[in-house]
Each structure stands twice: as C-alpha cells, then as structure tokens.
Amino acid sequence: MVFEASMASQADAFAKEERFEEAARYRAMSAQARLQSCGIRSHMDSDEAVADLLFAIYYAQRAGETTQATSLRNTLTSYAWLLQDAAYDALQDEWSNSTRACLVGLFEEWVGDAHLFTGSAEATRYYDRAEPWYRIEQLRARDDVLPCWNWGAEPQFFEALRAFFEYLEWIDPETADAWNIRDYDSLFFDRLDRKRELVDSLRVQR
C-alpha cells in the first residue's frame, strides 16, 4: 500500500458526514500505509501514523464499534512501543543535541489517549509514565537544543492533539470549550494533569 495524504483527508470528510465507520477505516488505512512506506523507526511519517490510529479509535467509538476501537488501541500500543524504542536508541547516541526524551514521553501519552478514548482507566498509568520524560527534557534544556515544547509545532504532535480535542468535544463539550488547544501544545504538565482529571471524571460517569 502506497501512502497518500488523501486517506486521512477522506476519513475526516466521512466524519463530517457522520459516516464514522468509514472514517475509522480510512484513518487506519492511512496509518498502515505510512508505516509500510517508511518502516518502523522514529520518523515524522511513522510517528504521524500514531495520530492516524488515535483518530481511527475515536471514529470507531463514534460508530459504536467498541471491539474495533479496542483492537485499534492494541495496534497503536504495539506501534508506539516500537517507535519509542527507536527514539530511545537515538537518544543514547544524540543525548547532547536531541529532544528524543520528549518524543519517548509523547508515545506514552498517546498510548494513554488511546486508553482514554476506549474508556480504560489504564490511561492514567501511561500519563504518569510520560511525565518523567518531560521532566528530563525540562531539566537538561540548553540554548543549543530545541526545547521539548517545540514538538507542539510538529504535524504528528498537532494531529494527535487534534484527535484528543475532537474526542473531548464529543464526550464533554463544556470541558472542551473551557480548554484552549493552543495552550496545550506547550503546557505539557498541565495537559497531563487535566487528562488525569478527565479519566477520573469519566470513571465516575460510567
């Protein structure tokens, strides 16, 4: 399968028409094509496949396909861990001039989001696992190293964040209105705290 950016766009078009089952399928196809195109390594396209899968999980939940959503969550978890290993390996070689610690943390957070989307309280555990990696990056920040927070400008980060906000608008519109997506691309620790609170509130609702 050859990757085409139009797959993700077509998925979002289906979602606007509330054809969520088709939207989930196209986002999953987009993720598969990205990974086949660039392999399992830490690279923008392969990282962005995780964002594709987050959208696919959200769309499957909207379609009422909870079994499919859980299966996609498991797929995302497997891919995220493989990509995380690649980022961790790069971190060992490039510690002095790399923000890979941030990326390792982001993969933990994204797995947490996948659990959140499927109603699993396990999300909190992954948010907790993400935080130390962000702390590491914060402590070692230097003028000649782009700070962790610059990940907010990367497409794979923003797409994953957009998937989270679309999910949030679906399940809790009032909270979504109170949060500003532009703040959450840089306020990493505040974002994790809010996500933990969201997990707890959803557990109460269920």
mmCIF file of C-alpha atoms in Angstrom:
data_model
loop_
_atom_site.group_PDB
_atom_site.id
_atom_site.type_symbol
_atom_site.label_atom_id
_atom_site.label_comp_id
_atom_site.label_asym_id
_atom_site.label_seq_id
_atom_site.Cartn_x
_atom_site.Cartn_y
_atom_site.Cartn_z
ATOM 1 C CA MET A 1 0.000 0.000 0.000
ATOM 2 C CA VAL A 2 1.419 3.388 -1.015
ATOM 3 C CA PHE A 3 0.827 6.210 1.426
ATOM 4 C CA GLU A 4 -1.416 9.020 0.208
ATOM 5 C CA ALA A 5 -2.208 12.026 2.383
ATOM 6 C CA SER A 6 -5.711 11.979 0.902
ATOM 7 C CA MET A 7 -6.620 8.928 3.016
ATOM 8 C CA ALA A 8 -6.604 10.989 6.203
ATOM 9 C CA SER A 9 -8.460 13.815 4.470
ATOM 10 C CA GLN A 10 -11.074 11.400 3.144
ATOM 11 C CA ALA A 11 -11.505 9.964 6.650
ATOM 12 C CA ASP A 12 -12.166 13.425 8.051
ATOM 13 C CA ALA A 13 -14.626 14.131 5.243
ATOM 14 C CA PHE A 14 -16.521 10.955 6.155
ATOM 15 C CA ALA A 15 -16.516 12.050 9.806
ATOM 16 C CA LYS A 16 -18.093 15.398 8.889
ATOM 17 C CA GLU A 17 -20.881 13.418 7.243
ATOM 18 C CA GLU A 18 -21.103 11.270 10.419
ATOM 19 C CA ARG A 19 -20.015 8.200 8.472
ATOM 20 C CA PHE A 20 -17.759 7.195 11.324
ATOM 21 C CA GLU A 21 -17.268 3.541 10.436
ATOM 22 C CA GLU A 22 -15.814 4.545 7.062
ATOM 23 C CA ALA A 23 -13.815 7.339 8.704
ATOM 24 C CA ALA A 24 -12.235 4.834 11.094
ATOM 25 C CA ARG A 25 -11.353 2.503 8.241
ATOM 26 C CA TYR A 26 -9.660 5.234 6.198
ATOM 27 C CA ARG A 27 -7.650 6.545 9.139
ATOM 28 C CA ALA A 28 -6.483 3.007 9.910
ATOM 29 C CA MET A 29 -5.534 2.568 6.232
ATOM 30 C CA SER A 30 -3.601 5.845 6.381
ATOM 31 C CA ALA A 31 -1.665 4.603 9.417
ATOM 32 C CA GLN A 32 -0.861 1.285 7.746
ATOM 33 C CA ALA A 33 0.320 2.988 4.572
ATOM 34 C CA ARG A 34 2.559 5.415 6.479
ATOM 35 C CA LEU A 35 4.211 2.591 8.389
ATOM 36 C CA GLN A 36 4.681 0.459 5.273
ATOM 37 C CA SER A 37 6.124 3.431 3.429
ATOM 38 C CA CYS A 38 8.756 4.459 5.977
ATOM 39 C CA GLY A 39 9.183 1.418 8.221
ATOM 40 C CA ILE A 40 9.290 1.167 11.978
ATOM 41 C CA ARG A 41 11.585 3.943 13.026
ATOM 42 C CA SER A 42 11.332 7.341 14.620
ATOM 43 C CA HIS A 43 10.455 9.485 11.628
ATOM 44 C CA MET A 44 7.767 12.084 11.080
ATOM 45 C CA ASP A 45 5.572 9.890 8.864
ATOM 46 C CA SER A 46 5.803 6.852 11.130
ATOM 47 C CA ASP A 47 5.170 8.989 14.206
ATOM 48 C CA GLU A 48 2.175 10.527 12.463
ATOM 49 C CA ALA A 49 0.743 7.037 11.969
ATOM 50 C CA VAL A 50 0.090 7.021 15.716
ATOM 51 C CA ALA A 51 -2.046 10.141 15.291
ATOM 52 C CA ASP A 52 -3.900 8.387 12.457
ATOM 53 C CA LEU A 53 -4.656 5.494 14.789
ATOM 54 C CA LEU A 54 -5.893 7.840 17.521
ATOM 55 C CA PHE A 55 -8.374 9.270 15.038
ATOM 56 C CA ALA A 56 -9.338 5.756 13.926
ATOM 57 C CA ILE A 57 -10.029 4.748 17.539
ATOM 58 C CA TYR A 58 -12.117 7.841 18.146
ATOM 59 C CA TYR A 59 -14.106 7.339 14.945
ATOM 60 C CA ALA A 60 -14.685 3.652 15.750
ATOM 61 C CA GLN A 61 -16.041 4.670 19.155
ATOM 62 C CA ARG A 62 -18.348 7.189 17.486
ATOM 63 C CA ALA A 63 -19.581 4.402 15.201
ATOM 64 C CA GLY A 64 -20.333 2.209 18.222
ATOM 65 C CA GLU A 65 -17.656 -0.267 17.120
ATOM 66 C CA THR A 66 -16.095 -0.753 20.551
ATOM 67 C CA THR A 67 -14.428 -4.065 19.684
ATOM 68 C CA GLN A 68 -12.764 -2.469 16.673
ATOM 69 C CA ALA A 69 -11.708 0.506 18.794
ATOM 70 C CA THR A 70 -10.041 -1.796 21.320
ATOM 71 C CA SER A 71 -8.281 -3.702 18.536
ATOM 72 C CA LEU A 72 -7.015 -0.436 17.071
ATOM 73 C CA ARG A 73 -5.841 0.614 20.543
ATOM 74 C CA ASN A 74 -3.789 -2.561 20.779
ATOM 75 C CA THR A 75 -2.326 -1.881 17.347
ATOM 76 C CA LEU A 76 -1.442 1.678 18.339
ATOM 77 C CA THR A 77 0.203 0.432 21.531
ATOM 78 C CA SER A 78 2.372 -2.038 19.615
ATOM 79 C CA TYR A 79 3.437 0.531 17.035
ATOM 80 C CA ALA A 80 4.045 3.209 19.659
ATOM 81 C CA TRP A 81 6.335 0.956 21.662
ATOM 82 C CA LEU A 82 8.366 0.034 18.575
ATOM 83 C CA LEU A 83 8.691 3.673 17.576
ATOM 84 C CA GLN A 84 9.507 4.575 21.169
ATOM 85 C CA ASP A 85 12.361 2.075 21.133
ATOM 86 C CA ALA A 86 13.739 3.768 18.024
ATOM 87 C CA ALA A 87 13.515 7.176 19.714
ATOM 88 C CA TYR A 88 15.188 5.774 22.826
ATOM 89 C CA ASP A 89 18.037 4.317 20.768
ATOM 90 C CA ALA A 90 18.538 7.675 19.051
ATOM 91 C CA LEU A 91 18.561 9.337 22.448
ATOM 92 C CA GLN A 92 21.534 7.229 23.534
ATOM 93 C CA ASP A 93 23.544 8.404 20.515
ATOM 94 C CA GLU A 94 22.458 12.041 20.476
ATOM 95 C CA TRP A 95 21.869 12.919 24.138
ATOM 96 C CA SER A 96 23.556 16.303 23.936
ATOM 97 C CA ASN A 97 21.614 17.611 20.935
ATOM 98 C CA SER A 98 18.343 15.705 20.860
ATOM 99 C CA THR A 99 14.819 16.149 22.171
ATOM 100 C CA ARG A 100 14.105 12.426 21.899
ATOM 101 C CA ALA A 101 13.287 12.236 25.614
ATOM 102 C CA CYS A 102 10.269 14.355 24.809
ATOM 103 C CA LEU A 103 9.263 12.006 21.996
ATOM 104 C CA VAL A 104 9.596 8.962 24.264
ATOM 105 C CA GLY A 105 7.215 10.708 26.671
ATOM 106 C CA LEU A 106 4.819 11.602 23.898
ATOM 107 C CA PHE A 107 4.472 7.964 22.890
ATOM 108 C CA GLU A 108 3.492 7.136 26.479
ATOM 109 C CA GLU A 109 0.948 9.958 26.458
ATOM 110 C CA TRP A 110 -0.509 8.859 23.128
ATOM 111 C CA VAL A 111 -0.984 5.299 24.383
ATOM 112 C CA GLY A 112 -2.735 6.872 27.370
ATOM 113 C CA ASP A 113 -5.024 8.756 24.995
ATOM 114 C CA ALA A 114 -5.872 5.503 23.214
ATOM 115 C CA HIS A 115 -6.940 4.045 26.561
ATOM 116 C CA LEU A 116 -8.889 7.202 27.394
ATOM 117 C CA PHE A 117 -10.773 7.024 24.077
ATOM 118 C CA THR A 118 -11.801 3.434 24.827
ATOM 119 C CA GLY A 119 -12.900 4.165 28.394
ATOM 120 C CA SER A 120 -9.981 2.433 30.097
ATOM 121 C CA ALA A 121 -8.733 3.741 33.438
ATOM 122 C CA GLU A 122 -5.291 2.452 32.389
ATOM 123 C CA ALA A 123 -4.887 5.834 30.677
ATOM 124 C CA THR A 124 -3.718 7.363 33.955
ATOM 125 C CA ARG A 125 -0.826 4.910 34.207
ATOM 126 C CA TYR A 126 0.507 5.976 30.826
ATOM 127 C CA TYR A 127 0.125 9.676 31.629
ATOM 128 C CA ASP A 128 2.145 9.024 34.784
ATOM 129 C CA ARG A 129 4.808 7.244 32.710
ATOM 130 C CA ALA A 130 5.023 10.180 30.278
ATOM 131 C CA GLU A 131 5.697 12.832 32.898
ATOM 132 C CA PRO A 132 9.256 11.822 33.939
ATOM 133 C CA TRP A 133 10.424 12.013 30.322
ATOM 134 C CA TYR A 134 9.124 15.563 30.064
ATOM 135 C CA ARG A 135 10.860 16.395 33.359
ATOM 136 C CA ILE A 136 14.150 15.039 31.982
ATOM 137 C CA GLU A 137 13.843 17.240 28.929
ATOM 138 C CA GLN A 138 12.936 20.247 31.042
ATOM 139 C CA LEU A 139 15.924 19.787 33.357
ATOM 140 C CA ARG A 140 18.500 19.389 30.595
ATOM 141 C CA ALA A 141 17.185 22.148 28.303
ATOM 142 C CA ARG A 142 20.038 24.146 26.761
ATOM 143 C CA ASP A 143 20.199 27.092 24.401
ATOM 144 C CA ASP A 144 21.649 24.948 21.591
ATOM 145 C CA VAL A 145 18.950 22.260 21.912
ATOM 146 C CA LEU A 146 15.439 22.935 20.737
ATOM 147 C CA PRO A 147 13.207 22.624 23.804
ATOM 148 C CA CYS A 148 10.772 19.770 24.172
ATOM 149 C CA TRP A 149 7.937 22.229 23.779
ATOM 150 C CA ASN A 150 8.851 22.769 20.104
ATOM 151 C CA TRP A 151 7.154 19.434 19.452
ATOM 152 C CA GLY A 152 3.932 21.427 19.540
ATOM 153 C CA ALA A 153 4.788 22.692 16.063
ATOM 154 C CA GLU A 154 5.305 19.209 14.591
ATOM 155 C CA PRO A 155 2.491 17.729 12.449
ATOM 156 C CA GLN A 156 2.435 14.386 14.243
ATOM 157 C CA PHE A 157 2.047 16.122 17.601
ATOM 158 C CA PHE A 158 -0.650 18.507 16.453
ATOM 159 C CA GLU A 159 -2.654 15.760 14.749
ATOM 160 C CA ALA A 160 -2.603 13.663 17.932
ATOM 161 C CA LEU A 161 -3.676 16.698 19.940
ATOM 162 C CA ARG A 162 -6.448 17.416 17.443
ATOM 163 C CA ALA A 163 -7.709 13.843 17.816
ATOM 164 C CA PHE A 164 -7.824 14.346 21.577
ATOM 165 C CA PHE A 165 -9.799 17.585 21.284
ATOM 166 C CA GLU A 166 -12.289 16.086 18.844
ATOM 167 C CA TYR A 167 -12.849 13.227 21.282
ATOM 168 C CA LEU A 168 -13.215 15.711 24.140
ATOM 169 C CA GLU A 169 -15.753 17.794 22.240
ATOM 170 C CA TRP A 170 -17.775 14.629 21.700
ATOM 171 C CA ILE A 171 -17.844 13.354 25.278
ATOM 172 C CA ASP A 172 -17.639 16.617 27.236
ATOM 173 C CA PRO A 173 -18.372 19.756 25.178
ATOM 174 C CA GLU A 174 -18.331 22.056 28.205
ATOM 175 C CA THR A 175 -14.825 20.994 29.198
ATOM 176 C CA ALA A 176 -13.667 21.250 25.584
ATOM 177 C CA ASP A 177 -14.947 24.824 25.425
ATOM 178 C CA ALA A 178 -13.011 25.668 28.583
ATOM 179 C CA TRP A 179 -9.718 24.307 27.216
ATOM 180 C CA ASN A 180 -7.649 26.112 24.617
ATOM 181 C CA ILE A 181 -5.908 23.835 22.112
ATOM 182 C CA ARG A 182 -3.249 26.479 21.505
ATOM 183 C CA ASP A 183 -2.192 26.324 25.171
ATOM 184 C CA TYR A 184 -1.945 22.549 25.196
ATOM 185 C CA ASP A 185 0.774 22.304 22.586
ATOM 186 C CA SER A 186 3.262 23.642 25.148
ATOM 187 C CA LEU A 187 1.798 23.189 28.636
ATOM 188 C CA PHE A 188 2.801 19.538 28.873
ATOM 189 C CA PHE A 189 2.438 19.063 32.631
ATOM 190 C CA ASP A 190 -0.825 20.967 32.860
ATOM 191 C CA ARG A 191 -2.121 18.895 29.966
ATOM 192 C CA LEU A 192 -1.297 15.629 31.744
ATOM 193 C CA ASP A 193 -2.983 16.849 34.935
ATOM 194 C CA ARG A 194 -6.137 17.742 33.022
ATOM 195 C CA LYS A 195 -6.158 14.394 31.263
ATOM 196 C CA ARG A 196 -5.862 12.554 34.586
ATOM 197 C CA GLU A 197 -8.806 14.568 35.899
ATOM 198 C CA LEU A 198 -10.763 13.661 32.792
ATOM 199 C CA VAL A 199 -10.088 9.938 33.304
ATOM 200 C CA ASP A 200 -11.361 10.205 36.891
ATOM 201 C CA SER A 201 -14.482 12.116 35.885
ATOM 202 C CA LEU A 202 -15.327 9.633 33.139
ATOM 203 C CA ARG A 203 -14.937 6.728 35.565
ATOM 204 C CA VAL A 204 -17.484 8.408 37.821
ATOM 205 C CA GLN A 205 -19.877 8.931 34.911
ATOM 206 C CA ARG A 206 -19.620 5.284 33.858
#
